[in-house]
PDB file of C-alpha atoms in Angstrom:
ATOM      1  CA  MET A   1     104.926  85.426  82.066  1.00  0.00           C
ATOM      2  CA  LYS A   2     105.392  88.654  83.742  1.00  0.00           C
ATOM      3  CA  LEU A   3     107.152  92.163  82.372  1.00  0.00           C
ATOM      4  CA  LEU A   4     109.865  93.586  84.257  1.00  0.00           C
ATOM      5  CA  PHE A   5     110.436  97.798  84.024  1.00  0.00           C
ATOM      6  CA  PRO A   6     114.497  97.310  85.330  1.00  0.00           C
ATOM      7  CA  ASN A   7     114.020 101.815  85.394  1.00  0.00           C
ATOM      8  CA  GLY A   8     111.038 101.695  87.369  1.00  0.00           C
ATOM      9  CA  GLU A   9     108.710 102.828  84.933  1.00  0.00           C
ATOM     10  CA  HIS A  10     105.686 101.052  85.665  1.00  0.00           C
ATOM     11  CA  ALA A  11     104.931  98.166  88.579  1.00  0.00           C
ATOM     12  CA  PRO A  12     106.000  94.309  87.252  1.00  0.00           C
ATOM     13  CA  VAL A  13     102.691  93.242  84.736  1.00  0.00           C
ATOM     14  CA  GLU A  14     101.393  89.521  85.336  1.00  0.00           C
ATOM     15  CA  LEU A  15     100.400  88.572  81.505  1.00  0.00           C
ATOM     16  CA  LYS A  16      97.066  86.601  82.133  1.00  0.00           C
ATOM     17  CA  ASP A  17      94.748  85.411  79.816  1.00  0.00           C
ATOM     18  CA  GLY A  18      93.200  88.219  78.160  1.00  0.00           C
ATOM     19  CA  LEU A  19      93.923  91.355  77.009  1.00  0.00           C
ATOM     20  CA  ILE A  20      96.222  93.983  77.793  1.00  0.00           C
ATOM     21  CA  ARG A  21      96.821  97.447  75.924  1.00  0.00           C
ATOM     22  CA  ILE A  22      99.737  99.619  76.676  1.00  0.00           C
ATOM     23  CA  GLY A  23     100.068 102.926  75.895  1.00  0.00           C
ATOM     24  CA  ALA A  24      99.564 106.195  76.929  1.00  0.00           C
ATOM     25  CA  ALA A  25      96.473 106.800  77.667  1.00  0.00           C
ATOM     26  CA  ALA A  26      95.199 106.775  80.447  1.00  0.00           C
ATOM     27  CA  THR A  27      92.494 103.621  80.176  1.00  0.00           C
ATOM     28  CA  SER A  28      95.786 101.815  79.728  1.00  0.00           C
ATOM     29  CA  GLU A  29      95.881  98.881  81.825  1.00  0.00           C
ATOM     30  CA  VAL A  30      99.520  99.416  81.735  1.00  0.00           C
ATOM     31  CA  LEU A  31     100.171 103.222  81.302  1.00  0.00           C
ATOM     32  CA  ILE A  32     103.491 104.407  80.680  1.00  0.00           C
ATOM     33  CA  ALA A  33     103.967 107.952  80.570  1.00  0.00           C
ATOM     34  CA  ALA A  34     107.553 108.045  78.852  1.00  0.00           C
ATOM     35  CA  PRO A  35     108.711 110.251  74.880  1.00  0.00           C
ATOM     36  CA  GLY A  36     107.261 108.933  72.070  1.00  0.00           C
ATOM     37  CA  ILE A  37     104.710 106.337  73.843  1.00  0.00           C
ATOM     38  CA  ALA A  38     101.785 107.343  71.742  1.00  0.00           C
ATOM     39  CA  PRO A  39      98.200 106.820  73.680  1.00  0.00           C
ATOM     40  CA  ASN A  40      97.430 103.592  72.177  1.00  0.00           C
ATOM     41  CA  HIS A  41     100.832 102.222  71.851  1.00  0.00           C
ATOM     42  CA  CYS A  42     100.027  97.919  71.440  1.00  0.00           C
ATOM     43  CA  GLU A  43      98.675  95.294  72.894  1.00  0.00           C
ATOM     44  CA  ILE A  44      99.640  92.115  74.261  1.00  0.00           C
ATOM     45  CA  GLU A  45      96.541  89.138  74.468  1.00  0.00           C
ATOM     46  CA  THR A  46      97.518  85.725  76.768  1.00  0.00           C
ATOM     47  CA  ARG A  47      95.155  83.299  75.884  1.00  0.00           C
ATOM     48  CA  SER A  48      96.491  78.984  76.714  1.00  0.00           C
ATOM     49  CA  GLY A  49      99.691  81.117  78.195  1.00  0.00           C
ATOM     50  CA  ILE A  50     100.550  82.169  74.776  1.00  0.00           C
ATOM     51  CA  SER A  51     100.961  85.573  74.965  1.00  0.00           C
ATOM     52  CA  ARG A  52     101.240  87.913  71.864  1.00  0.00           C
ATOM     53  CA  LEU A  53     102.364  91.386  71.414  1.00  0.00           C
ATOM     54  CA  ARG A  54     100.527  93.189  68.969  1.00  0.00           C
ATOM     55  CA  ILE A  55     101.084  96.374  67.127  1.00  0.00           C
ATOM     56  CA  HIS A  56      98.329  98.106  64.728  1.00  0.00           C
ATOM     57  CA  ASP A  57     100.579 101.184  64.430  1.00  0.00           C
ATOM     58  CA  THR A  58     103.700 100.895  62.716  1.00  0.00           C
ATOM     59  CA  THR A  59     104.963 104.190  63.575  1.00  0.00           C
ATOM     60  CA  HIS A  60     104.407 102.993  66.985  1.00  0.00           C
ATOM     61  CA  THR A  61     108.620 102.078  67.798  1.00  0.00           C
ATOM     62  CA  VAL A  62     108.581  98.805  69.250  1.00  0.00           C
ATOM     63  CA  VAL A  63     111.455  96.369  69.410  1.00  0.00           C
ATOM     64  CA  VAL A  64     112.063  92.777  70.213  1.00  0.00           C
ATOM     65  CA  ASN A  65     115.222  90.860  71.218  1.00  0.00           C
ATOM     66  CA  GLY A  66     116.876  94.310  68.964  1.00  0.00           C
ATOM     67  CA  ARG A  67     114.387  94.231  65.855  1.00  0.00           C
ATOM     68  CA  GLN A  68     111.611  96.496  65.027  1.00  0.00           C
ATOM     69  CA  ALA A  69     108.522  94.902  65.357  1.00  0.00           C
ATOM     70  CA  SER A  70     105.324  94.350  63.522  1.00  0.00           C
ATOM     71  CA  GLY A  71     101.906  92.769  63.098  1.00  0.00           C
ATOM     72  CA  GLU A  72     101.339  89.686  65.950  1.00  0.00           C
ATOM     73  CA  THR A  73     104.953  88.893  67.718  1.00  0.00           C
ATOM     74  CA  VAL A  74     104.949  85.774  69.478  1.00  0.00           C
ATOM     75  CA  LEU A  75     106.647  86.839  73.662  1.00  0.00           C
ATOM     76  CA  LYS A  76     108.778  84.570  75.256  1.00  0.00           C
ATOM     77  CA  PRO A  77     110.757  84.199  79.070  1.00  0.00           C
ATOM     78  CA  GLY A  78     114.001  85.662  78.060  1.00  0.00           C
ATOM     79  CA  ASP A  79     112.800  88.544  75.028  1.00  0.00           C
ATOM     80  CA  LEU A  80     114.343  92.277  75.618  1.00  0.00           C
ATOM     81  CA  VAL A  81     111.501  94.572  74.355  1.00  0.00           C
ATOM     82  CA  LEU A  82     111.458  98.463  73.749  1.00  0.00           C
ATOM     83  CA  PHE A  83     108.468 100.618  74.297  1.00  0.00           C
ATOM     84  CA  GLY A  84     109.441 103.723  72.480  1.00  0.00           C
ATOM     85  CA  LYS A  85     112.627 104.725  75.163  1.00  0.00           C
ATOM     86  CA  VAL A  86     110.950 102.293  77.494  1.00  0.00           C
ATOM     87  CA  GLY A  87     113.348  99.132  78.265  1.00  0.00           C
ATOM     88  CA  ALA A  88     111.248  95.574  79.364  1.00  0.00           C
ATOM     89  CA  ARG A  89     112.087  91.889  80.124  1.00  0.00           C
ATOM     90  CA  VAL A  90     109.992  89.506  79.946  1.00  0.00           C
ATOM     91  CA  THR A  91     110.377  86.499  82.848  1.00  0.00           C
ATOM     92  CA  ALA A  92     108.970  83.553  83.539  1.00  0.00           C
ATOM     93  CA  LEU A  93     106.621  84.008  86.239  1.00  0.00           C
ATOM     94  CA  ASP A  94     107.392  81.100  88.773  1.00  0.00           C
ATOM     95  CA  LEU A  95     111.608  80.493  88.411  1.00  0.00           C
ATOM     96  CA  PRO A  96     112.117  77.059  88.895  1.00  0.00           C
ATOM     97  CA  LYS A  97     114.050  75.844  91.635  1.00  0.00           C
ATOM     98  CA  LEU A  98     117.467  74.717  90.056  1.00  0.00           C
ATOM     99  CA  ALA A  99     119.257  71.495  90.874  1.00  0.00           C
ATOM    100  CA  PRO A 100     122.568  71.626  92.936  1.00  0.00           C
ATOM    101  CA  ARG A 101     125.442  72.635  90.426  1.00  0.00           C
ATOM    102  CA  SER A 102     128.863  71.300  90.491  1.00  0.00           C
ATOM    103  CA  PRO A 103     131.632  73.496  92.252  1.00  0.00           C
ATOM    104  CA  ILE A 104     133.499  74.334  89.589  1.00  0.00           C
ATOM    105  CA  ALA A 105     131.517  76.557  87.514  1.00  0.00           C
ATOM    106  CA  ALA A 106     131.993  77.074  83.704  1.00  0.00           C
ATOM    107  CA  PRO A 107     133.684  80.030  82.757  1.00  0.00           C
ATOM    108  CA  VAL A 108     132.141  84.069  82.245  1.00  0.00           C
ATOM    109  CA  SER A 109     133.557  83.416  79.254  1.00  0.00           C
ATOM    110  CA  GLU A 110     132.349  80.598  77.314  1.00  0.00           C
ATOM    111  CA  GLU A 111     128.697  81.214  77.644  1.00  0.00           C
ATOM    112  CA  ALA A 112     126.739  80.524  74.530  1.00  0.00           C
ATOM    113  CA  ASP A 113     126.190  83.055  72.153  1.00  0.00           C
ATOM    114  CA  ASP A 114     121.566  83.155  71.751  1.00  0.00           C
ATOM    115  CA  GLY A 115     121.762  86.113  68.875  1.00  0.00           C
ATOM    116  CA  ARG A 116     119.627  88.642  71.191  1.00  0.00           C
ATOM    117  CA  THR A 117     121.245  91.720  71.226  1.00  0.00           C
ATOM    118  CA  ARG A 118     121.958  93.075  74.664  1.00  0.00           C
ATOM    119  CA  ILE A 119     120.593  95.957  75.450  1.00  0.00           C
ATOM    120  CA  ARG A 120     121.994  98.850  77.547  1.00  0.00           C
ATOM    121  CA  GLN A 121     119.446 100.314  79.873  1.00  0.00           C
ATOM    122  CA  ALA A 122     120.497 104.387  80.065  1.00  0.00           C
ATOM    123  CA  LEU A 123     120.244 105.992  83.381  1.00  0.00           C
ATOM    124  CA  PRO A 124     118.117 108.584  83.305  1.00  0.00           C
ATOM    125  CA  ARG A 125     119.582 112.470  84.309  1.00  0.00           C
ATOM    126  CA  PHE A 126     116.599 112.636  86.425  1.00  0.00           C
ATOM    127  CA  VAL A 127     113.611 112.203  87.157  1.00  0.00           C
ATOM    128  CA  LEU A 128     110.774 112.502  89.274  1.00  0.00           C
ATOM    129  CA  ARG A 129     109.205 110.590  92.178  1.00  0.00           C
ATOM    130  CA  GLY A 130     105.252 111.893  93.586  1.00  0.00           C
ATOM    131  CA  VAL A 131     105.080 112.530  96.901  1.00  0.00           C
ATOM    132  CA  SER A 132     101.964 113.301  97.648  1.00  0.00           C
ATOM    133  CA  GLY A 133      98.688 112.235  95.653  1.00  0.00           C
ATOM    134  CA  SER A 134      97.809 109.882  93.309  1.00  0.00           C
ATOM    135  CA  THR A 135     101.697 109.595  91.919  1.00  0.00           C
ATOM    136  CA  PHE A 136     102.641 109.292  95.506  1.00  0.00           C
ATOM    137  CA  GLY A 137     105.834 106.340  95.658  1.00  0.00           C
ATOM    138  CA  LYS A 138     105.325 106.346  92.112  1.00  0.00           C
ATOM    139  CA  THR A 139     109.147 106.871  89.464  1.00  0.00           C
ATOM    140  CA  TYR A 140     108.705 109.088  86.478  1.00  0.00           C
ATOM    141  CA  PRO A 141     111.960 109.419  84.092  1.00  0.00           C
ATOM    142  CA  LEU A 142     112.879 112.291  82.755  1.00  0.00           C
ATOM    143  CA  PHE A 143     114.008 112.318  78.938  1.00  0.00           C
ATOM    144  CA  GLY A 144     113.953 115.577  76.712  1.00  0.00           C
ATOM    145  CA  SER A 145     111.228 117.830  76.527  1.00  0.00           C
ATOM    146  CA  MET A 146     107.836 116.780  77.818  1.00  0.00           C
ATOM    147  CA  THR A 147     104.419 117.686  78.820  1.00  0.00           C
ATOM    148  CA  ILE A 148     102.800 117.431  81.841  1.00  0.00           C
ATOM    149  CA  GLY A 149      98.692 117.342  82.662  1.00  0.00           C
ATOM    150  CA  ARG A 150      95.513 115.895  82.861  1.00  0.00           C
ATOM    151  CA  ALA A 151      95.499 115.406  79.401  1.00  0.00           C
ATOM    152  CA  ALA A 152      95.647 112.105  77.759  1.00  0.00           C
ATOM    153  CA  ASP A 153      98.129 113.035  75.415  1.00  0.00           C
ATOM    154  CA  CYS A 154     100.553 114.255  77.496  1.00  0.00           C
ATOM    155  CA  GLU A 155     104.687 113.036  78.204  1.00  0.00           C
ATOM    156  CA  LEU A 156     103.573 112.346  81.821  1.00  0.00           C
ATOM    157  CA  THR A 157      99.109 111.901  82.560  1.00  0.00           C
ATOM    158  CA  ILE A 158      98.293 113.215  86.394  1.00  0.00           C
ATOM    159  CA  PRO A 159      94.731 112.372  86.960  1.00  0.00           C
ATOM    160  CA  GLY A 160      92.720 114.847  88.793  1.00  0.00           C
ATOM    161  CA  GLU A 161      90.747 117.925  88.031  1.00  0.00           C
ATOM    162  CA  GLU A 162      92.949 120.837  89.710  1.00  0.00           C
ATOM    163  CA  ILE A 163      95.479 119.826  86.856  1.00  0.00           C
ATOM    164  CA  SER A 164      94.902 121.564  83.457  1.00  0.00           C
ATOM    165  CA  ARG A 165      95.358 119.930  80.760  1.00  0.00           C
ATOM    166  CA  LYS A 166      98.245 120.548  79.700  1.00  0.00           C
ATOM    167  CA  HIS A 167      99.723 121.967  82.882  1.00  0.00           C
ATOM    168  CA  ALA A 168     103.752 122.125  82.415  1.00  0.00           C
ATOM    169  CA  ARG A 169     105.803 121.292  79.882  1.00  0.00           C
ATOM    170  CA  ILE A 170     110.285 120.531  81.651  1.00  0.00           C
ATOM    171  CA  LYS A 171     112.517 119.684  79.401  1.00  0.00           C
ATOM    172  CA  VAL A 172     116.225 117.991  80.932  1.00  0.00           C
ATOM    173  CA  MET A 173     119.409 120.185  80.402  1.00  0.00           C
ATOM    174  CA  THR A 174     122.841 119.685  81.050  1.00  0.00           C
ATOM    175  CA  ASP A 175     122.359 120.711  84.533  1.00  0.00           C
ATOM    176  CA  GLY A 176     118.926 121.278  85.601  1.00  0.00           C
ATOM    177  CA  VAL A 177     115.107 120.362  84.637  1.00  0.00           C
ATOM    178  CA  GLU A 178     113.674 123.520  82.458  1.00  0.00           C
ATOM    179  CA  VAL A 179     110.727 123.724  83.684  1.00  0.00           C
ATOM    180  CA  GLU A 180     107.144 126.244  82.016  1.00  0.00           C
ATOM    181  CA  ASP A 181     104.330 126.562  83.038  1.00  0.00           C
ATOM    182  CA  LEU A 182     101.643 126.736  80.375  1.00  0.00           C
ATOM    183  CA  GLY A 183      98.992 128.817  81.321  1.00  0.00           C
ATOM    184  CA  SER A 184      98.143 126.415  84.006  1.00  0.00           C
ATOM    185  CA  ALA A 185      95.222 127.745  86.397  1.00  0.00           C
ATOM    186  CA  ASN A 186      96.430 126.511  89.445  1.00  0.00           C
ATOM    187  CA  GLY A 187     100.084 127.216  88.776  1.00  0.00           C
ATOM    188  CA  THR A 188     103.094 125.674  89.087  1.00  0.00           C
ATOM    189  CA  PHE A 189     105.767 125.480  91.557  1.00  0.00           C
ATOM    190  CA  ILE A 190     109.115 125.783  92.626  1.00  0.00           C
ATOM    191  CA  ASN A 191     109.630 125.072  95.840  1.00  0.00           C
ATOM    192  CA  GLY A 192     106.463 126.372  97.129  1.00  0.00           C
ATOM    193  CA  LYS A 193     107.580 129.910  94.496  1.00  0.00           C
ATOM    194  CA  ARG A 194     104.772 129.958  91.815  1.00  0.00           C
ATOM    195  CA  VAL A 195     106.978 130.427  88.880  1.00  0.00           C
ATOM    196  CA  ALA A 196     106.537 130.956  84.754  1.00  0.00           C
ATOM    197  CA  LYS A 197     109.899 129.433  83.078  1.00  0.00           C
ATOM    198  CA  GLU A 198     112.715 128.419  85.258  1.00  0.00           C
ATOM    199  CA  THR A 199     115.310 125.904  86.250  1.00  0.00           C
ATOM    200  CA  ALA A 200     115.184 122.832  89.029  1.00  0.00           C
ATOM    201  CA  HIS A 201     117.475 121.192  90.327  1.00  0.00           C
ATOM    202  CA  GLY A 202     117.993 118.398  91.802  1.00  0.00           C
ATOM    203  CA  GLY A 203     116.759 118.345  95.407  1.00  0.00           C
ATOM    204  CA  ASP A 204     114.213 120.807  94.566  1.00  0.00           C
ATOM    205  CA  GLU A 205     110.277 119.832  94.732  1.00  0.00           C
ATOM    206  CA  LEU A 206     107.976 120.828  92.096  1.00  0.00           C
ATOM    207  CA  ARG A 207     104.123 121.168  92.935  1.00  0.00           C
ATOM    208  CA  PHE A 208     101.732 120.919  89.941  1.00  0.00           C
ATOM    209  CA  ASP A 209      98.811 122.670  91.352  1.00  0.00           C
ATOM    210  CA  THR A 210      98.434 120.493  94.821  1.00  0.00           C
ATOM    211  CA  VAL A 211      99.872 117.098  92.915  1.00  0.00           C
ATOM    212  CA  ARG A 212     104.352 117.562  94.911  1.00  0.00           C
ATOM    213  CA  PHE A 213     107.526 115.508  93.297  1.00  0.00           C
ATOM    214  CA  MET A 214     111.054 115.576  94.499  1.00  0.00           C
ATOM    215  CA  LEU A 215     113.206 115.477  91.642  1.00  0.00           C
ATOM    216  CA  VAL A 216     115.984 113.701  91.752  1.00  0.00           C
ATOM    217  CA  ALA A 217     119.414 113.154  90.122  1.00  0.00           C
ATOM    218  CA  PRO A 218     119.580 109.193  90.251  1.00  0.00           C
ATOM    219  CA  GLY A 219     123.570 109.673  89.013  1.00  0.00           C
ATOM    220  CA  GLU A 220     124.232 111.824  91.765  1.00  0.00           C
ATOM    221  CA  GLU A 221     122.782 109.249  94.725  1.00  0.00           C
ATOM    222  CA  ILE A 222     124.922 106.841  93.096  1.00  0.00           C
ATOM    223  CA  LYS A 223     128.117 108.938  93.143  1.00  0.00           C
ATOM    224  CA  ALA A 224     127.461 110.186  96.702  1.00  0.00           C
ATOM    225  CA  ALA A 225     126.845 106.746  98.538  1.00  0.00           C
ATOM    226  CA  GLN A 226     130.077 105.400  96.634  1.00  0.00           C
ATOM    227  CA  HIS A 227     132.016 108.681  98.849  1.00  0.00           C
ATOM    228  CA  LYS A 228     130.119 107.263 102.170  1.00  0.00           C
ATOM    229  CA  ALA A 229     130.912 103.966 101.821  1.00  0.00           C
ATOM    230  CA  PRO A 230     133.962 103.508 102.341  1.00  0.00           C
ATOM    231  CA  GLN A 231     133.739 106.117 105.417  1.00  0.00           C
ATOM    232  CA  ALA A 232     132.498 103.987 108.330  1.00  0.00           C
ATOM    233  CA  PRO A 233     135.229 100.887 107.874  1.00  0.00           C
ATOM    234  CA  ALA A 234     137.790 103.592 108.039  1.00  0.00           C
ATOM    235  CA  ALA A 235     136.900 105.325 111.098  1.00  0.00           C
ATOM    236  CA  SER A 236     136.176 101.601 112.721  1.00  0.00           C
ATOM    237  CA  ALA A 237     139.995  99.999 111.384  1.00  0.00           C
ATOM    238  CA  GLN A 238     141.399 103.819 112.691  1.00  0.00           C
ATOM    239  CA  GLY A 239     139.733 103.226 116.137  1.00  0.00           C
ATOM    240  CA  GLN A 240     140.044  99.879 117.347  1.00  0.00           C
ATOM    241  CA  GLY A 241     144.410 100.670 116.059  1.00  0.00           C
ATOM    242  CA  GLY A 242     144.521 103.021 118.702  1.00  0.00           C
ATOM    243  CA  ASN A 243     142.373 101.386 120.716  1.00  0.00           C
ATOM    244  CA  LEU A 244     145.531  98.596 120.365  1.00  0.00           C
ATOM    245  CA  LEU A 245     148.036 100.611 120.820  1.00  0.00           C
ATOM    246  CA  ARG A 246     146.605 102.645 124.076  1.00  0.00           C
ATOM    247  CA  SER A 247     145.998  98.999 125.999  1.00  0.00           C
ATOM    248  CA  LEU A 248     149.580  98.332 124.796  1.00  0.00           C
ATOM    249  CA  GLY A 249     150.827 101.260 126.006  1.00  0.00           C
ATOM    250  CA  TRP A 250     149.171 100.467 129.898  1.00  0.00           C
ATOM    251  CA  VAL A 251     150.644  96.986 129.457  1.00  0.00           C
ATOM    252  CA  LEU A 252     154.440  98.336 129.180  1.00  0.00           C
ATOM    253  CA  LEU A 253     153.579 100.768 131.945  1.00  0.00           C
ATOM    254  CA  GLY A 254     152.447  98.514 134.405  1.00  0.00           C
ATOM    255  CA  ILE A 255     155.955  96.170 133.584  1.00  0.00           C
ATOM    256  CA  GLY A 256     158.136  98.347 133.790  1.00  0.00           C
ATOM    257  CA  LEU A 257     156.697  99.742 137.337  1.00  0.00           C
ATOM    258  CA  ALA A 258     156.708  96.551 138.467  1.00  0.00           C
ATOM    259  CA  ALA A 259     160.787  96.009 137.638  1.00  0.00           C
ATOM    260  CA  LEU A 260     160.536  99.158 139.233  1.00  0.00           C
ATOM    261  CA  VAL A 261     159.493  97.904 142.504  1.00  0.00           C
ATOM    262  CA  ILE A 262     161.389  94.880 142.330  1.00  0.00           C
ATOM    263  CA  ALA A 263     164.723  97.139 142.150  1.00  0.00           C
ATOM    264  CA  GLY A 264     163.496  99.074 145.222  1.00  0.00           C
ATOM    265  CA  LEU A 265     162.860  96.355 147.302  1.00  0.00           C
ATOM    266  CA  SER A 266     166.012  94.035 146.440  1.00  0.00           C
ATOM    267  CA  TYR A 267     168.388  96.856 147.662  1.00  0.00           C
ATOM    268  CA  LEU A 268     166.337  97.483 150.459  1.00  0.00           C
ATOM    269  CA  GLY A 269     167.123  93.701 150.756  1.00  0.00           C
ATOM    270  CA  PHE A 270     163.791  92.296 151.374  1.00  0.00           C
ATOM    271  CA  VAL A 271     164.029  90.033 147.786  1.00  0.00           C
ATOM    272  CA  ARG A 272     167.021  88.828 146.764  1.00  0.00           C
ATOM    273  CA  ILE A 273     167.536  88.276 142.726  1.00  0.00           C
TER     274      ILE A 273
END
């Protein structure tokens, strides 16, 4: 089996035989930098293909299929797990090939209710997308107020000696993200300008020492894509219509000229109609 994180908080995790620690600590096999995630949040131990989720501190929020987990819980494909506010789904490692189905599919409304609570994954208002250093290509969803630094108890941990233990604090606002430097040695920057406390907006570059991120607003990207998508087909249809009208015009003009030539020749006696 494996763990899938729909919002990209972590790459898929294969549940092999052995112990996997999940938390915000830098030593965790599954490092999740998000609000509500403790340094050693929980662990999953797999033996002979059976995965057991264990929680040693009941103050750590772990929800399995809509119910708060405690002690030990056996995981199975299809389970929905929440680590704090970070959602994950347990899936089979290799999905079996489906047998050919009848052309008449069962209506969706008749799907059996297995009793599980469906969890709607909330789209974060802003995310940080790493564009340099050890965070290159990684995406970090932003929720509420988060501390950034190299310390393990930071909500967003960035390894590197140049990063201060408590480097900066970011707070999600309605129209942007408030960025506050926490007295770091090497500075916090927005679009190349060193700041003490300032608001960043979607598309801005945030830099902590030399580690750079792009601040992205996923909702705005989706809206922009939806507005742009219909333009190309519309322009293409308009162009095809214009070409068709021009072609029809040339055909009618040719017919008219031919009729005039025939009428002239008939008048001169060369052609009889």
